[in-house]
Amino acid sequence: MAELTNPERRMLRTLQTRHGEWTLDEILDKCEWKDQAIAVSAGHGLTNHGLVKTSKTSKKSVILGDEGLKALENGLLEKRIWTFIKDNPSVSMKDISNSFERYESGPGIGLLKGLGVSITGGQFEFDDVKAIDNEIELRTKFLENPSFEDPLVEHFNARKNLIEIVELIHTTWKITHDGKNVPSEALIEIKQIADITPELLQSDDWKDAQFRPYDVELEASMPISGRSHPMQALIERIRSIFLEMGFSELVDNYVQTAGWNMDALFIPQDHPAREMQDTFYLDNPDTINLDKQLLRKWKNIHETGGDTESSGWGGNFSEDISQRGLLRTHTTVNTIQYLAKNPTTPCRVFAVDRVFRKESIDRTHLPEFHQIEGIIMEPGANLGMLVSTLKTFYEKMGYPEVRVRPAYFPYTEPSLEVEVKWKGKWLELGGAGIFRPEVTEPLGIKDPVCAWGMGLERLAMLVLGLDDIRQLYISDLEWLRNQPIL
Ligand code: PHE
């Protein structure tokens, strides 16, 4: 027979003193243990050795839910309303609505109707006061002493949060024939060493010591440790890919002006394109002052096309609209400002950051989401470079099949939509293009600028295999723990 551990020896010695069933409490008491886990694991070990038999029985029982506990304290809703009616037989529906909370009167009347109270012309009518009293009394008794065997379980289970049915597993242990025959000498507890410490190894004690063997086949619980949220982990991975590709990261504010978010990008002020990105405008700050000279340049470009070959959008450009505060609708608002500050130094910049749009929440939309944005500005930057950069990025993310389709954005020409193949289908992940002269010229940018903006949540759905975007933000611990390490 394999070596028994000390707790197993102690438990078997105890079970040899009486041959019937033992409950957990009895074992804890006789073995002088406080920790249930020791008893359960010793019982498990002895059962594996065939020395003990474990029996488990499950028993259903009823406990009170939140509403049940409240009812126990304040009285059942039907009881409170019934008492009110019984004491003043002339009360009307209106009196009930005045004396009880709105959320109580409706359901309460429903319960009373079920008990035989009727309402005619706003007045209550009932015949058998005694029967109603009795039934309410029975229900109250049930709450004071709930039992799964009571026929009222069905009634209470149909009411919200009054009771909960729980299943309790009751375990008992019984010694087997083999267990009875283990000689008492074999059950003396021995001093075993469980931890190998430097002190032990330095002394000579280890030479004669008994070591506790490891049972590598024992069931163990999954260690739960802190870890990054999958979304954060994905952002980190994206960051490291762009850093590896020679990009620098840009971080900037959520609060921006319509000027930078739209006008700088040649999105016309009175055009449906502005509605394309439903915007959260701010009350505070509702206006953010912009440089007058800059406003004049945008005005010029928007109205007439300025010094570019463009003829602009025509109409009247409003500086007030330009200076309105908003929550950025895309991260392009930040890359364009970076370029405005550094118009002549070639650069590769990216951002993974949060943006806001007035979207109704559904399976694929959230009003707050993230974009993966990037620009390359250098002499000779071109469409081929843009497409191959995006392909490289998605390939590194694990999506080697990428294609682009022609698209339209007011600030790029040509404009592209980027798609990756996933499970045999092409999925649209974002937009890209080369900034138009109407965007670059007023800011003094001379080299071509490749730009893109991609949805991060879309990508997260692919990487994490989700079909509902909301799963990312509902803090479902079970799901979070089981996510792959990215
Ligand atoms: N800003 C665009 C969006 O919000 C994406 C984009 C960025 C398109 C840069 C072209 C160039 O969808």
Tab-separated table of C-alpha atoms and ligand atoms in Angstrom:
chain	number	residue	atom	x	y	z
A	1	MET	CA	0.000	0.000	0.000
A	2	ALA	CA	1.197	3.467	-0.794
A	3	GLU	CA	2.363	5.705	2.007
A	4	LEU	CA	-0.423	7.578	3.750
A	5	THR	CA	-0.080	11.217	4.625
A	6	ASN	CA	-0.324	12.252	8.247
A	7	PRO	CA	-3.874	13.614	7.954
A	8	GLU	CA	-4.894	10.371	6.230
A	9	ARG	CA	-3.382	8.368	9.088
A	10	ARG	CA	-5.175	10.452	11.668
A	11	MET	CA	-8.492	10.244	9.861
A	12	LEU	CA	-8.282	6.493	9.329
A	13	ARG	CA	-7.359	5.965	12.997
A	14	THR	CA	-10.451	7.959	13.893
A	15	LEU	CA	-12.703	6.047	11.526
A	16	GLN	CA	-11.464	2.753	12.978
A	17	THR	CA	-13.014	3.697	16.327
A	18	ARG	CA	-16.559	3.527	14.933
A	19	HIS	CA	-17.500	1.755	11.761
A	20	GLY	CA	-20.589	3.715	10.626
A	21	GLU	CA	-21.011	6.893	8.603
A	22	TRP	CA	-19.085	9.992	9.687
A	23	THR	CA	-20.076	13.539	8.943
A	24	LEU	CA	-17.606	16.341	8.315
A	25	ASP	CA	-18.316	17.890	11.704
A	26	GLU	CA	-17.715	14.628	13.494
A	27	ILE	CA	-14.406	14.138	11.735
A	28	LEU	CA	-13.281	17.695	12.407
A	29	ASP	CA	-14.175	17.270	16.030
A	30	LYS	CA	-12.512	13.912	16.629
A	31	CYS	CA	-9.406	14.657	14.538
A	32	GLU	CA	-9.121	18.074	16.189
A	33	TRP	CA	-8.971	19.901	12.908
A	34	LYS	CA	-10.323	23.340	12.199
A	35	ASP	CA	-9.774	23.405	8.464
A	36	GLN	CA	-12.385	21.507	6.433
A	37	ALA	CA	-10.004	21.291	3.501
A	38	ILE	CA	-7.673	19.006	5.476
A	39	ALA	CA	-10.498	16.590	6.237
A	40	VAL	CA	-11.856	16.647	2.713
A	41	SER	CA	-8.460	16.029	1.174
A	42	ALA	CA	-7.613	13.246	3.662
A	43	GLY	CA	-11.001	11.656	2.920
A	44	HIS	CA	-10.267	11.948	-0.790
A	45	GLY	CA	-6.849	10.302	-0.378
A	46	LEU	CA	-8.207	7.466	1.757
A	47	THR	CA	-11.007	6.888	-0.744
A	48	ASN	CA	-8.436	6.639	-3.547
A	49	HIS	CA	-6.584	4.014	-1.511
A	50	GLY	CA	-9.824	2.063	-1.091
A	51	LEU	CA	-9.722	2.447	2.688
A	52	VAL	CA	-12.732	4.705	2.982
A	53	LYS	CA	-15.917	5.171	0.997
A	54	THR	CA	-17.252	8.666	0.372
A	55	SER	CA	-20.965	9.215	-0.137
A	56	LYS	CA	-22.462	12.418	-1.339
A	57	THR	CA	-26.111	13.266	-1.095
A	58	SER	CA	-27.621	16.454	-2.290
A	59	LYS	CA	-30.508	18.139	-0.629
A	60	LYS	CA	-32.488	21.071	-1.869
A	61	SER	CA	-33.365	23.773	0.562
A	62	VAL	CA	-34.878	27.217	0.468
A	63	ILE	CA	-33.266	30.439	1.572
A	64	LEU	CA	-34.741	33.909	1.450
A	65	GLY	CA	-33.762	36.247	-1.373
A	66	ASP	CA	-33.382	40.030	-1.019
A	67	GLU	CA	-37.111	40.661	-1.282
A	68	GLY	CA	-37.842	37.763	1.049
A	69	LEU	CA	-35.615	39.246	3.738
A	70	LYS	CA	-37.342	42.583	3.338
A	71	ALA	CA	-40.767	40.929	3.550
A	72	LEU	CA	-39.679	39.109	6.698
A	73	GLU	CA	-38.812	42.405	8.283
A	74	ASN	CA	-41.633	44.645	7.014
A	75	GLY	CA	-44.369	42.106	6.284
A	76	LEU	CA	-45.382	40.652	2.951
A	77	LEU	CA	-46.670	43.202	0.459
A	78	GLU	CA	-50.115	41.542	0.271
A	79	LYS	CA	-50.271	41.515	4.049
A	80	ARG	CA	-49.536	45.218	4.353
A	81	ILE	CA	-52.077	46.202	1.715
A	82	TRP	CA	-54.652	43.732	3.035
A	83	THR	CA	-54.338	45.129	6.562
A	84	PHE	CA	-54.843	48.605	5.150
A	85	ILE	CA	-58.007	47.580	3.293
A	86	LYS	CA	-59.425	45.452	6.104
A	87	ASP	CA	-59.086	48.252	8.634
A	88	ASN	CA	-60.833	50.832	6.420
A	89	PRO	CA	-63.309	48.959	4.225
A	90	SER	CA	-64.165	52.098	2.283
A	91	VAL	CA	-60.659	52.724	0.946
A	92	SER	CA	-60.342	53.190	-2.785
A	93	MET	CA	-57.669	52.316	-5.340
A	94	LYS	CA	-56.567	55.918	-5.123
A	95	ASP	CA	-55.910	55.642	-1.372
A	96	ILE	CA	-53.722	52.636	-2.045
A	97	SER	CA	-51.738	54.552	-4.647
A	98	ASN	CA	-51.285	57.389	-2.164
A	99	SER	CA	-50.229	55.212	0.743
A	100	PHE	CA	-47.913	52.789	-1.009
A	101	GLU	CA	-45.017	53.185	-3.376
A	102	ARG	CA	-45.854	53.066	-7.074
A	103	TYR	CA	-43.862	49.878	-7.546
A	104	GLU	CA	-45.784	48.274	-4.683
A	105	SER	CA	-49.411	49.157	-5.356
A	106	GLY	CA	-49.706	47.458	-8.763
A	107	PRO	CA	-48.165	44.102	-7.850
A	108	GLY	CA	-49.798	44.242	-4.390
A	109	ILE	CA	-53.296	44.581	-5.843
A	110	GLY	CA	-52.457	41.742	-8.239
A	111	LEU	CA	-51.591	39.530	-5.270
A	112	LEU	CA	-54.817	40.440	-3.464
A	113	LYS	CA	-56.865	39.659	-6.559
A	114	GLY	CA	-55.263	36.230	-6.510
A	115	LEU	CA	-56.514	35.894	-2.957
A	116	GLY	CA	-60.133	36.723	-3.852
A	117	VAL	CA	-60.321	40.509	-3.560
A	118	SER	CA	-62.052	42.209	-6.469
A	119	ILE	CA	-62.328	45.854	-7.471
A	120	THR	CA	-65.522	47.428	-8.730
A	121	GLY	CA	-65.608	51.115	-9.565
A	122	GLY	CA	-62.408	51.757	-7.668
A	123	GLN	CA	-63.779	50.099	-4.455
A	124	PHE	CA	-62.575	46.815	-3.008
A	125	GLU	CA	-64.900	43.870	-2.509
A	126	PHE	CA	-64.287	40.549	-0.756
A	127	ASP	CA	-66.370	37.849	0.868
A	128	ASP	CA	-64.217	35.513	2.835
A	129	VAL	CA	-62.022	37.570	5.146
A	130	LYS	CA	-61.010	34.487	7.094
A	131	ALA	CA	-59.735	32.593	4.054
A	132	ILE	CA	-57.630	35.573	2.993
A	133	ASP	CA	-56.272	36.004	6.516
A	134	ASN	CA	-55.403	32.331	6.639
A	135	GLU	CA	-53.578	32.252	3.362
A	136	ILE	CA	-51.556	35.358	4.270
A	137	GLU	CA	-50.773	33.806	7.630
A	138	LEU	CA	-49.498	30.646	5.898
A	139	ARG	CA	-47.290	32.686	3.609
A	140	THR	CA	-45.891	34.652	6.534
A	141	LYS	CA	-45.159	31.422	8.392
A	142	PHE	CA	-43.361	30.105	5.342
A	143	LEU	CA	-41.064	33.115	5.284
A	144	GLU	CA	-40.271	32.675	8.957
A	145	ASN	CA	-39.393	29.052	8.407
A	146	PRO	CA	-38.896	28.260	4.727
A	147	SER	CA	-38.779	24.629	3.702
A	148	PHE	CA	-38.322	22.964	0.336
A	149	GLU	CA	-41.049	20.447	1.188
A	150	ASP	CA	-43.650	23.169	1.738
A	151	PRO	CA	-46.151	23.405	-1.181
A	152	LEU	CA	-45.829	27.219	-1.028
A	153	VAL	CA	-42.360	26.916	-2.598
A	154	GLU	CA	-43.987	26.987	-5.998
A	155	HIS	CA	-45.868	30.177	-5.216
A	156	PHE	CA	-42.825	31.991	-3.808
A	157	ASN	CA	-40.529	30.762	-6.537
A	158	ALA	CA	-42.750	32.501	-9.079
A	159	ARG	CA	-42.288	35.833	-7.259
A	160	LYS	CA	-39.201	37.895	-7.909
A	161	ASN	CA	-36.268	37.546	-5.482
A	162	LEU	CA	-38.381	36.269	-2.593
A	163	ILE	CA	-36.712	32.921	-2.261
A	164	GLU	CA	-33.807	31.029	-3.688
A	165	ILE	CA	-33.627	27.281	-4.000
A	166	VAL	CA	-30.158	26.056	-3.175
A	167	GLU	CA	-28.670	22.629	-3.371
A	168	LEU	CA	-26.532	21.527	-0.479
A	169	ILE	CA	-24.152	18.646	-0.923
A	170	HIS	CA	-23.788	16.575	2.177
A	171	THR	CA	-20.752	14.300	2.340
A	172	THR	CA	-20.187	11.378	4.672
A	173	TRP	CA	-17.302	8.940	5.007
A	174	LYS	CA	-17.369	5.285	6.020
A	175	ILE	CA	-14.458	2.959	6.606
A	176	THR	CA	-14.139	-0.028	4.220
A	177	HIS	CA	-13.132	-3.581	5.004
A	178	ASP	CA	-9.547	-2.854	3.921
A	179	GLY	CA	-9.536	0.275	6.024
A	180	LYS	CA	-10.513	-1.661	9.133
A	181	ASN	CA	-7.571	-4.029	8.558
A	182	VAL	CA	-4.840	-1.414	8.442
A	183	PRO	CA	-2.733	-2.124	11.565
A	184	SER	CA	-2.489	0.711	14.028
A	185	GLU	CA	1.345	0.817	13.723
A	186	ALA	CA	0.908	1.926	10.127
A	187	LEU	CA	-1.219	4.819	11.317
A	188	ILE	CA	1.244	6.511	13.619
A	189	GLU	CA	1.847	10.057	12.400
A	190	ILE	CA	5.391	10.631	11.336
A	191	LYS	CA	7.351	13.799	10.998
A	192	GLN	CA	7.575	14.444	7.300
A	193	ILE	CA	9.318	17.300	5.602
A	194	ALA	CA	7.202	19.164	3.120
A	195	ASP	CA	9.410	22.182	2.420
A	196	ILE	CA	12.971	21.894	1.292
A	197	THR	CA	14.681	24.961	2.694
A	198	PRO	CA	18.264	26.192	2.350
A	199	GLU	CA	18.705	25.599	6.104
A	200	LEU	CA	17.697	21.963	5.716
A	201	LEU	CA	20.107	21.424	2.862
A	202	GLN	CA	22.958	23.076	4.744
A	203	SER	CA	22.453	20.895	7.802
A	204	ASP	CA	22.796	17.115	7.733
A	205	ASP	CA	19.194	16.582	8.827
A	206	TRP	CA	17.971	15.823	5.341
A	207	LYS	CA	19.952	12.575	5.312
A	208	ASP	CA	17.576	10.754	7.675
A	209	ALA	CA	14.497	12.859	7.038
A	210	GLN	CA	11.248	11.522	5.650
A	211	PHE	CA	9.964	13.607	2.789
A	212	ARG	CA	6.355	14.050	1.997
A	213	PRO	CA	5.836	12.797	-1.548
A	214	TYR	CA	4.107	15.013	-4.072
A	215	ASP	CA	1.061	13.594	-5.721
A	216	VAL	CA	1.199	15.206	-9.106
A	217	GLU	CA	-2.080	13.643	-10.128
A	218	LEU	CA	-4.149	15.298	-7.434
A	219	GLU	CA	-6.785	17.642	-8.688
A	220	ALA	CA	-5.776	21.207	-8.073
A	221	SER	CA	-7.685	24.398	-8.395
A	222	MET	CA	-6.662	26.873	-11.046
A	223	PRO	CA	-4.508	29.609	-9.514
A	224	ILE	CA	-6.164	32.951	-10.101
A	225	SER	CA	-3.796	35.839	-10.354
A	226	GLY	CA	-3.999	39.404	-11.536
A	227	ARG	CA	-3.574	39.993	-15.250
A	228	SER	CA	-4.159	42.651	-17.853
A	229	HIS	CA	-7.643	43.098	-19.219
A	230	PRO	CA	-7.692	41.487	-22.693
A	231	MET	CA	-8.341	44.877	-24.254
A	232	GLN	CA	-5.301	46.357	-22.491
A	233	ALA	CA	-3.228	43.344	-23.488
A	234	LEU	CA	-4.279	43.836	-27.097
A	235	ILE	CA	-3.370	47.538	-26.970
A	236	GLU	CA	0.058	46.586	-25.620
A	237	ARG	CA	0.534	44.141	-28.456
A	238	ILE	CA	-0.447	46.724	-31.062
A	239	ARG	CA	1.907	49.223	-29.440
A	240	SER	CA	4.821	46.859	-29.569
A	241	ILE	CA	4.149	46.070	-33.235
A	242	PHE	CA	4.179	49.745	-34.221
A	243	LEU	CA	7.203	50.478	-32.064
A	244	GLU	CA	8.958	47.552	-33.739
A	245	MET	CA	8.058	49.055	-37.125
A	246	GLY	CA	9.796	52.301	-36.165
A	247	PHE	CA	6.765	54.400	-35.159
A	248	SER	CA	6.560	56.730	-32.145
A	249	GLU	CA	3.454	56.929	-30.018
A	250	LEU	CA	1.276	60.001	-29.733
A	251	VAL	CA	-1.036	60.598	-26.765
A	252	ASP	CA	-3.358	63.587	-26.652
A	253	ASN	CA	-6.585	64.925	-25.109
A	254	TYR	CA	-10.177	63.810	-25.687
A	255	VAL	CA	-11.440	67.380	-25.567
A	256	GLN	CA	-10.866	69.116	-28.871
A	257	THR	CA	-12.320	71.790	-31.124
A	258	ALA	CA	-14.501	71.257	-34.164
A	259	GLY	CA	-11.770	73.193	-35.956
A	260	TRP	CA	-9.117	70.553	-35.432
A	261	ASN	CA	-11.492	67.612	-35.440
A	262	MET	CA	-13.168	68.625	-38.728
A	263	ASP	CA	-12.212	71.944	-40.352
A	264	ALA	CA	-8.505	71.157	-40.446
A	265	LEU	CA	-9.483	67.943	-42.204
A	266	PHE	CA	-11.503	69.825	-44.816
A	267	ILE	CA	-14.776	68.344	-43.608
A	268	PRO	CA	-17.291	70.963	-44.822
A	269	GLN	CA	-19.133	72.817	-42.079
A	270	ASP	CA	-22.609	72.508	-43.558
A	271	HIS	CA	-22.270	69.157	-45.227
A	272	PRO	CA	-23.785	65.816	-44.258
A	273	ALA	CA	-20.220	64.536	-43.996
A	274	ARG	CA	-20.120	66.269	-40.639
A	275	GLU	CA	-23.081	64.239	-39.507
A	276	MET	CA	-21.226	61.155	-40.689
A	277	GLN	CA	-19.586	61.185	-37.310
A	278	ASP	CA	-22.328	61.986	-34.861
A	279	THR	CA	-20.590	64.256	-32.461
A	280	PHE	CA	-20.835	64.912	-28.736
A	281	TYR	CA	-20.499	68.693	-28.485
A	282	LEU	CA	-19.567	69.990	-25.035
A	283	ASP	CA	-21.384	72.462	-22.803
A	284	ASN	CA	-18.238	73.018	-20.868
A	285	PRO	CA	-16.056	74.209	-22.521
A	286	ASP	CA	-18.520	75.106	-25.259
A	287	THR	CA	-15.922	77.302	-26.928
A	288	ILE	CA	-12.170	76.961	-27.122
A	289	ASN	CA	-10.346	79.888	-28.709
A	290	LEU	CA	-8.260	79.094	-31.725
A	291	ASP	CA	-5.476	81.100	-33.299
A	292	LYS	CA	-6.982	83.813	-35.535
A	293	GLN	CA	-4.460	83.287	-38.264
A	294	LEU	CA	-5.201	79.589	-38.374
A	295	LEU	CA	-8.949	80.254	-38.567
A	296	ARG	CA	-8.365	82.628	-41.451
A	297	LYS	CA	-6.404	79.974	-43.331
A	298	TRP	CA	-9.144	77.372	-42.863
A	299	LYS	CA	-11.770	79.930	-43.866
A	300	ASN	CA	-9.856	80.653	-47.003
A	301	ILE	CA	-9.385	76.990	-47.893
A	302	HIS	CA	-13.018	76.084	-47.128
A	303	GLU	CA	-14.514	79.040	-49.008
A	304	THR	CA	-12.233	79.282	-52.021
A	305	GLY	CA	-9.599	76.544	-51.910
A	306	GLY	CA	-6.859	79.033	-50.991
A	307	ASP	CA	-3.607	78.561	-52.842
A	308	THR	CA	-4.328	74.952	-53.718
A	309	GLU	CA	-5.874	74.079	-57.056
A	310	SER	CA	-9.080	73.258	-55.216
A	311	SER	CA	-12.097	75.552	-55.443
A	312	GLY	CA	-13.059	74.849	-51.815
A	313	TRP	CA	-16.582	74.174	-50.592
A	314	GLY	CA	-17.889	77.712	-51.196
A	315	GLY	CA	-20.409	79.232	-48.760
A	316	ASN	CA	-19.545	80.982	-45.501
A	317	PHE	CA	-17.062	79.451	-43.098
A	318	SER	CA	-18.031	80.100	-39.472
A	319	GLU	CA	-15.254	80.696	-36.948
A	320	ASP	CA	-17.767	80.101	-34.151
A	321	ILE	CA	-18.476	76.582	-35.368
A	322	SER	CA	-14.753	76.019	-35.598
A	323	GLN	CA	-14.182	76.973	-31.959
A	324	ARG	CA	-16.857	74.718	-30.489
A	325	GLY	CA	-15.661	72.206	-27.894
A	326	LEU	CA	-16.326	68.528	-28.528
A	327	LEU	CA	-15.197	65.042	-27.658
A	328	ARG	CA	-12.965	63.905	-30.472
A	329	THR	CA	-14.725	61.661	-32.965
A	330	HIS	CA	-11.512	60.270	-34.376
A	331	THR	CA	-7.846	60.202	-33.462
A	332	THR	CA	-7.010	61.925	-36.739
A	333	VAL	CA	-7.638	65.149	-34.786
A	334	ASN	CA	-4.411	64.428	-32.910
A	335	THR	CA	-2.239	63.334	-35.796
A	336	ILE	CA	-3.171	66.459	-37.741
A	337	GLN	CA	-2.143	68.654	-34.801
A	338	TYR	CA	1.118	66.772	-34.498
A	339	LEU	CA	1.773	67.534	-38.163
A	340	ALA	CA	0.818	71.182	-37.662
A	341	LYS	CA	3.458	71.440	-34.950
A	342	ASN	CA	6.074	69.517	-36.946
A	343	PRO	CA	5.243	70.302	-40.577
A	344	THR	CA	8.671	69.719	-42.035
A	345	THR	CA	10.217	66.847	-40.058
A	346	PRO	CA	9.548	63.446	-41.649
A	347	CYS	CA	7.825	61.164	-39.132
A	348	ARG	CA	6.080	57.891	-38.393
A	349	VAL	CA	3.595	58.353	-35.584
A	350	PHE	CA	0.792	56.170	-34.212
A	351	ALA	CA	-1.867	56.377	-31.508
A	352	VAL	CA	-4.195	53.826	-29.942
A	353	ASP	CA	-6.759	55.890	-28.177
A	354	ARG	CA	-10.353	56.480	-27.236
A	355	VAL	CA	-12.873	58.321	-29.408
A	356	PHE	CA	-16.546	59.224	-28.947
A	357	ARG	CA	-19.542	59.146	-31.251
A	358	LYS	CA	-23.254	59.348	-30.641
A	359	GLU	CA	-23.978	55.720	-31.468
A	360	SER	CA	-26.725	53.644	-29.943
A	361	ILE	CA	-25.252	50.675	-28.177
A	362	ASP	CA	-25.694	47.348	-29.879
A	363	ARG	CA	-23.787	44.191	-30.750
A	364	THR	CA	-21.241	46.070	-32.874
A	365	HIS	CA	-21.436	49.695	-31.682
A	366	LEU	CA	-20.441	51.623	-28.600
A	367	PRO	CA	-20.470	55.398	-28.075
A	368	GLU	CA	-16.922	55.187	-26.708
A	369	PHE	CA	-14.421	53.110	-28.588
A	370	HIS	CA	-10.793	53.081	-29.660
A	371	GLN	CA	-8.997	53.786	-32.887
A	372	ILE	CA	-5.626	52.662	-34.093
A	373	GLU	CA	-4.316	55.658	-35.954
A	374	GLY	CA	-1.105	56.283	-37.774
A	375	ILE	CA	0.686	58.529	-40.229
A	376	ILE	CA	3.826	58.377	-42.287
A	377	MET	CA	5.146	61.648	-43.590
A	378	GLU	CA	8.283	61.659	-45.674
A	379	PRO	CA	9.464	62.675	-49.137
A	380	GLY	CA	8.063	60.204	-51.663
A	381	ALA	CA	5.533	58.588	-49.284
A	382	ASN	CA	2.898	56.971	-51.489
A	383	LEU	CA	-0.069	54.674	-51.673
A	384	GLY	CA	2.046	51.523	-52.084
A	385	MET	CA	3.888	52.357	-48.895
A	386	LEU	CA	0.604	52.932	-47.071
A	387	VAL	CA	-0.878	49.619	-48.185
A	388	SER	CA	2.250	47.620	-47.428
A	389	THR	CA	2.523	49.189	-43.949
A	390	LEU	CA	-1.054	48.200	-43.162
A	391	LYS	CA	-0.488	44.721	-44.557
A	392	THR	CA	2.596	44.295	-42.410
A	393	PHE	CA	0.697	45.422	-39.342
A	394	TYR	CA	-2.196	43.014	-39.853
A	395	GLU	CA	0.164	40.204	-40.763
A	396	LYS	CA	1.982	40.713	-37.467
A	397	MET	CA	-1.400	40.624	-35.727
A	398	GLY	CA	-2.052	37.244	-37.328
A	399	TYR	CA	-4.233	38.269	-40.282
A	400	PRO	CA	-2.137	37.781	-43.394
A	401	GLU	CA	-4.946	38.360	-45.891
A	402	VAL	CA	-5.567	42.070	-46.322
A	403	ARG	CA	-7.200	43.937	-49.185
A	404	VAL	CA	-8.066	47.557	-49.870
A	405	ARG	CA	-11.050	49.031	-51.633
A	406	PRO	CA	-11.598	52.583	-52.904
A	407	ALA	CA	-13.455	54.751	-50.399
A	408	TYR	CA	-14.231	58.374	-49.639
A	409	PHE	CA	-13.061	60.638	-46.825
A	410	PRO	CA	-13.143	64.440	-47.216
A	411	TYR	CA	-9.510	64.694	-46.112
A	412	THR	CA	-7.768	62.061	-48.204
A	413	GLU	CA	-7.286	61.446	-51.892
A	414	PRO	CA	-7.017	58.670	-52.835
A	415	SER	CA	-9.001	57.096	-49.988
A	416	LEU	CA	-9.135	53.440	-49.076
A	417	GLU	CA	-11.050	51.062	-46.926
A	418	VAL	CA	-9.017	48.261	-45.388
A	419	GLU	CA	-10.418	44.767	-45.029
A	420	VAL	CA	-9.000	41.577	-43.575
A	421	LYS	CA	-10.132	38.064	-44.250
A	422	TRP	CA	-11.496	36.201	-41.277
A	423	LYS	CA	-13.227	32.842	-41.381
A	424	GLY	CA	-13.591	33.178	-45.143
A	425	LYS	CA	-15.238	36.604	-44.971
A	426	TRP	CA	-13.834	40.072	-45.665
A	427	LEU	CA	-14.301	42.375	-42.701
A	428	GLU	CA	-13.967	46.117	-42.914
A	429	LEU	CA	-11.584	47.438	-40.258
A	430	GLY	CA	-10.988	51.076	-41.125
A	431	GLY	CA	-10.062	53.853	-43.478
A	432	ALA	CA	-6.839	55.206	-44.920
A	433	GLY	CA	-5.532	57.529	-47.572
A	434	ILE	CA	-3.178	60.339	-48.462
A	435	PHE	CA	-3.998	63.749	-47.017
A	436	ARG	CA	-5.353	66.218	-49.564
A	437	PRO	CA	-3.569	69.504	-50.264
A	438	GLU	CA	-6.540	71.319	-48.672
A	439	VAL	CA	-5.422	69.676	-45.410
A	440	THR	CA	-1.652	69.921	-45.709
A	441	GLU	CA	-1.199	73.263	-47.435
A	442	PRO	CA	-2.590	75.603	-44.699
A	443	LEU	CA	-0.375	73.860	-42.140
A	444	GLY	CA	2.781	74.197	-44.223
A	445	ILE	CA	3.224	70.436	-44.757
A	446	LYS	CA	5.189	69.809	-47.938
A	447	ASP	CA	5.771	66.043	-47.988
A	448	PRO	CA	3.011	63.540	-48.717
A	449	VAL	CA	1.283	62.110	-45.634
A	450	CYS	CA	-0.091	58.550	-45.551
A	451	ALA	CA	-2.767	58.252	-42.847
A	452	TRP	CA	-5.087	55.574	-41.480
A	453	GLY	CA	-7.613	55.115	-38.701
A	454	MET	CA	-8.818	51.682	-37.695
A	455	GLY	CA	-11.335	50.388	-35.191
A	456	LEU	CA	-9.683	48.634	-32.273
A	457	GLU	CA	-12.827	46.940	-30.911
A	458	ARG	CA	-13.461	45.394	-34.320
A	459	LEU	CA	-10.020	43.894	-34.232
A	460	ALA	CA	-10.523	42.798	-30.613
A	461	MET	CA	-13.668	40.963	-31.651
A	462	LEU	CA	-11.644	39.025	-34.210
A	463	VAL	CA	-8.727	38.310	-31.907
A	464	LEU	CA	-10.915	37.267	-28.978
A	465	GLY	CA	-13.574	35.562	-31.086
A	466	LEU	CA	-16.473	37.703	-29.844
A	467	ASP	CA	-19.751	38.324	-31.548
A	468	ASP	CA	-20.866	41.036	-29.149
A	469	ILE	CA	-18.642	44.058	-28.565
A	470	ARG	CA	-20.238	44.735	-25.148
A	471	GLN	CA	-18.596	41.616	-23.745
A	472	LEU	CA	-15.336	43.584	-23.677
A	473	TYR	CA	-16.591	46.008	-21.055
A	474	ILE	CA	-18.987	44.154	-18.778
A	475	SER	CA	-16.335	42.899	-16.334
A	476	ASP	CA	-17.496	39.306	-16.435
A	477	LEU	CA	-14.800	37.777	-14.211
A	478	GLU	CA	-15.365	34.238	-15.424
A	479	TRP	CA	-14.880	35.312	-19.038
A	480	LEU	CA	-11.930	37.563	-18.207
A	481	ARG	CA	-10.109	34.783	-16.371
A	482	ASN	CA	-10.532	32.422	-19.275
A	483	GLN	CA	-9.216	34.729	-21.975
A	484	PRO	CA	-6.065	33.635	-23.765
A	485	ILE	CA	-2.858	35.466	-22.949
A	486	LEU	CA	-2.273	37.689	-25.968
B	1	PHE	N1	-10.603	59.138	-39.359
B	1	PHE	C1	-11.255	58.119	-40.151
B	1	PHE	C2	-12.365	57.493	-39.322
B	1	PHE	O1	-12.672	57.959	-38.281
B	1	PHE	C3	-10.318	57.065	-40.623
B	1	PHE	C4	-9.225	57.631	-41.476
B	1	PHE	C5	-8.055	58.088	-40.919
B	1	PHE	C6	-9.381	57.685	-42.860
B	1	PHE	C7	-7.045	58.599	-41.703
B	1	PHE	C8	-8.381	58.172	-43.643
B	1	PHE	C9	-7.215	58.636	-43.068
B	1	PHE	O2	-12.949	56.525	-39.687
